[in-house]
mmCIF file of C-alpha atoms in Angstrom:
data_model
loop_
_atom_site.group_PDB
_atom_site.id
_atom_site.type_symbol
_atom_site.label_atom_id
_atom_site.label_comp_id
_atom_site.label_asym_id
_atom_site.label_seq_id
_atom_site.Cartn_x
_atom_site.Cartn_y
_atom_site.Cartn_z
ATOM 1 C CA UNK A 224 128.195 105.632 83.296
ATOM 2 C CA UNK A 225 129.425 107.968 80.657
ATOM 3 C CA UNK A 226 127.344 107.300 78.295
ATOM 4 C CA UNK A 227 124.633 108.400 80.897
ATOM 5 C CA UNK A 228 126.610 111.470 81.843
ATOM 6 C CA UNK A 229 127.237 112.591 77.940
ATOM 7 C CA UNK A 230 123.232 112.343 77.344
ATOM 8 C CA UNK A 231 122.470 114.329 80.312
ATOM 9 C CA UNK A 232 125.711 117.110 79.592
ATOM 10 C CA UNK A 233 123.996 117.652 75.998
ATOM 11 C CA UNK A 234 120.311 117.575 77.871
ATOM 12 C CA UNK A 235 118.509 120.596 77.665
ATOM 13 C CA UNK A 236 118.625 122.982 80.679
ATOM 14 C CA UNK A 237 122.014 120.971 81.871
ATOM 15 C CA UNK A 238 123.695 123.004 85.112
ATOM 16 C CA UNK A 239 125.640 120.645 86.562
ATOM 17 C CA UNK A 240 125.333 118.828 89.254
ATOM 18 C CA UNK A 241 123.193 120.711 92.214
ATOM 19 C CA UNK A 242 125.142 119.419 94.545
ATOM 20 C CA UNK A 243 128.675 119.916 93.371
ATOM 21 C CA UNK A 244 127.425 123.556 92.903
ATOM 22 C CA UNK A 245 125.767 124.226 96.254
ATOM 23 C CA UNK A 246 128.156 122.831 98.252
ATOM 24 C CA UNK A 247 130.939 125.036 96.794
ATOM 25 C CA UNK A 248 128.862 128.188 97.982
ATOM 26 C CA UNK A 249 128.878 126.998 101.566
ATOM 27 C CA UNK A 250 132.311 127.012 102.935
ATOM 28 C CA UNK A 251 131.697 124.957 106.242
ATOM 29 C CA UNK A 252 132.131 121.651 105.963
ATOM 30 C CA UNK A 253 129.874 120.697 108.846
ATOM 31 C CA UNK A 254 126.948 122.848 107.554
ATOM 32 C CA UNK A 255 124.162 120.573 106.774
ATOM 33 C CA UNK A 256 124.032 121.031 102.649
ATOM 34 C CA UNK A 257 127.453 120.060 102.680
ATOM 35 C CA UNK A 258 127.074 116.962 104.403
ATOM 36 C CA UNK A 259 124.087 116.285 102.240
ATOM 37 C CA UNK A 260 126.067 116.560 99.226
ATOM 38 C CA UNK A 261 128.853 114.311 101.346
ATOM 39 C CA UNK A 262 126.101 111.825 101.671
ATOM 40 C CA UNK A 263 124.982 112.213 97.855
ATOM 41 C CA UNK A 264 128.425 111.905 96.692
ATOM 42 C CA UNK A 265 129.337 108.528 98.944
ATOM 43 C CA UNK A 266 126.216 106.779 97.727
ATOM 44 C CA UNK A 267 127.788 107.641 94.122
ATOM 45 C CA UNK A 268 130.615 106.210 95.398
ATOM 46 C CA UNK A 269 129.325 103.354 96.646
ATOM 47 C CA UNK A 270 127.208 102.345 93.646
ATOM 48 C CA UNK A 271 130.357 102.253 91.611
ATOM 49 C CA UNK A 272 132.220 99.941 94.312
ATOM 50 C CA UNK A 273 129.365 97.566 93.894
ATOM 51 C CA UNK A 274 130.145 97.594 90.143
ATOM 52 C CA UNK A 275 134.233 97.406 90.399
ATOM 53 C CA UNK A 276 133.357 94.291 93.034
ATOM 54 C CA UNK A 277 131.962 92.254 89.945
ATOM 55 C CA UNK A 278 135.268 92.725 88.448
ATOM 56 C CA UNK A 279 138.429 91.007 88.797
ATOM 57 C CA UNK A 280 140.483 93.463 90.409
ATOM 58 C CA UNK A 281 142.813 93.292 93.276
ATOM 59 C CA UNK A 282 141.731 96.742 94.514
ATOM 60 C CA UNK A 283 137.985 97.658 93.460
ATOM 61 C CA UNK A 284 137.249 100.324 96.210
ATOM 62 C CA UNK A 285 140.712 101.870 95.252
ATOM 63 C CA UNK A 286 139.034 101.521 91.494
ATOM 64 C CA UNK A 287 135.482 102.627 92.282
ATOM 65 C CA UNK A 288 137.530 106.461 93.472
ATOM 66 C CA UNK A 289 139.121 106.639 90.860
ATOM 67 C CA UNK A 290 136.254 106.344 88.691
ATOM 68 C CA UNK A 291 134.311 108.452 90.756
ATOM 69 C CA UNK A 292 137.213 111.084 90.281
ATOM 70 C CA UNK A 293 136.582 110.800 86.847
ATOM 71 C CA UNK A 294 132.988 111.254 86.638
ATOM 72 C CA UNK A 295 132.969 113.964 89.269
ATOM 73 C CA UNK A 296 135.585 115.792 86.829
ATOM 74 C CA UNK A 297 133.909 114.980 83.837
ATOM 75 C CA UNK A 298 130.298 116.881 85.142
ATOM 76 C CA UNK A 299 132.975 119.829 86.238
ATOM 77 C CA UNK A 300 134.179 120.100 82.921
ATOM 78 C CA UNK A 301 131.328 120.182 81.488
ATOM 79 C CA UNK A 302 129.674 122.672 83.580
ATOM 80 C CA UNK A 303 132.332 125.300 84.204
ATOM 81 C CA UNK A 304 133.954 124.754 80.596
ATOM 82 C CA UNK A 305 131.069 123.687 78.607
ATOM 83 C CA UNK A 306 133.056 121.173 77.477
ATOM 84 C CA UNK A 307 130.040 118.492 76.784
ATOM 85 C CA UNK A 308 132.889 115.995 75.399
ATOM 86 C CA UNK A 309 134.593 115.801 78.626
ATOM 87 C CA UNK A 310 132.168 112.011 79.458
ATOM 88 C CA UNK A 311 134.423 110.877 76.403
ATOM 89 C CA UNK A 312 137.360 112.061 77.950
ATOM 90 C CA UNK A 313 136.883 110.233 81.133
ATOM 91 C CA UNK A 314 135.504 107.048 79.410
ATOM 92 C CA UNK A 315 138.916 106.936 77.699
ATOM 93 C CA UNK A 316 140.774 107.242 81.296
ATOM 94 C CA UNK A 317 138.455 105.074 82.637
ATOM 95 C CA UNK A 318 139.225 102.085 80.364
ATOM 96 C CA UNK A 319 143.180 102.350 80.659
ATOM 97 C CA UNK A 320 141.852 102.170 84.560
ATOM 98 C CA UNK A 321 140.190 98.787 83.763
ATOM 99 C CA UNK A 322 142.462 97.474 81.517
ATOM 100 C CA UNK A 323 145.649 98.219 84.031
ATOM 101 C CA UNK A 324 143.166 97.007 86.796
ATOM 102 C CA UNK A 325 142.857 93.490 85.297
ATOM 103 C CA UNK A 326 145.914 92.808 84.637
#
């Protein structure tokens, strides 16, 4: 996943994600764009449950938000800071997360 996320921070014509960013100009959280980027954001979430399942982990949903914590953090970073290293940064949190998880 962060692999992914670094080749598309360094992409040409890179803003972000478009739904992080129009969500946080509607302050409503009923209003429909927010709930699509609610719905965007739990399909995320959901893809990277399916992948924490196929570990060995006592807690893989508890696993999957914490990655997704990362990876919604890292495309922050990136965006607001324009720091385009911050997929390295949260591949480096995300393996102490999979290490401690498999213990």
């Amino acid at each position: 996943m962060f692999t992914v996320l670094k080749g598309w921070f360094e992409s040409e014509g890179f803003r972000g994600c478009a739904f992080i960013n129009t969500a946080g100009e509607v302050g409503d959280p009923d209003d429909p764009v927010r709930q699509i980027a609610k719905l965007h954001k739990k399909k995320l979430l959901d893809y990277i449950f399916e992948l924490t399942e196929q570990l060995s982990t006592e807690q893989p949903f508890l696993l999957a938000k914490q990655l997704l914590v990362l990876v919604e953090g890292a495309i922050t970073m990136a965006r607001v800071m324009g720091d385009y290293s911050a997929a390295g940064s949260a591949r480096e949190v995300a393996q102490l997360l999979l290490k401690q998880a498999s213990r």
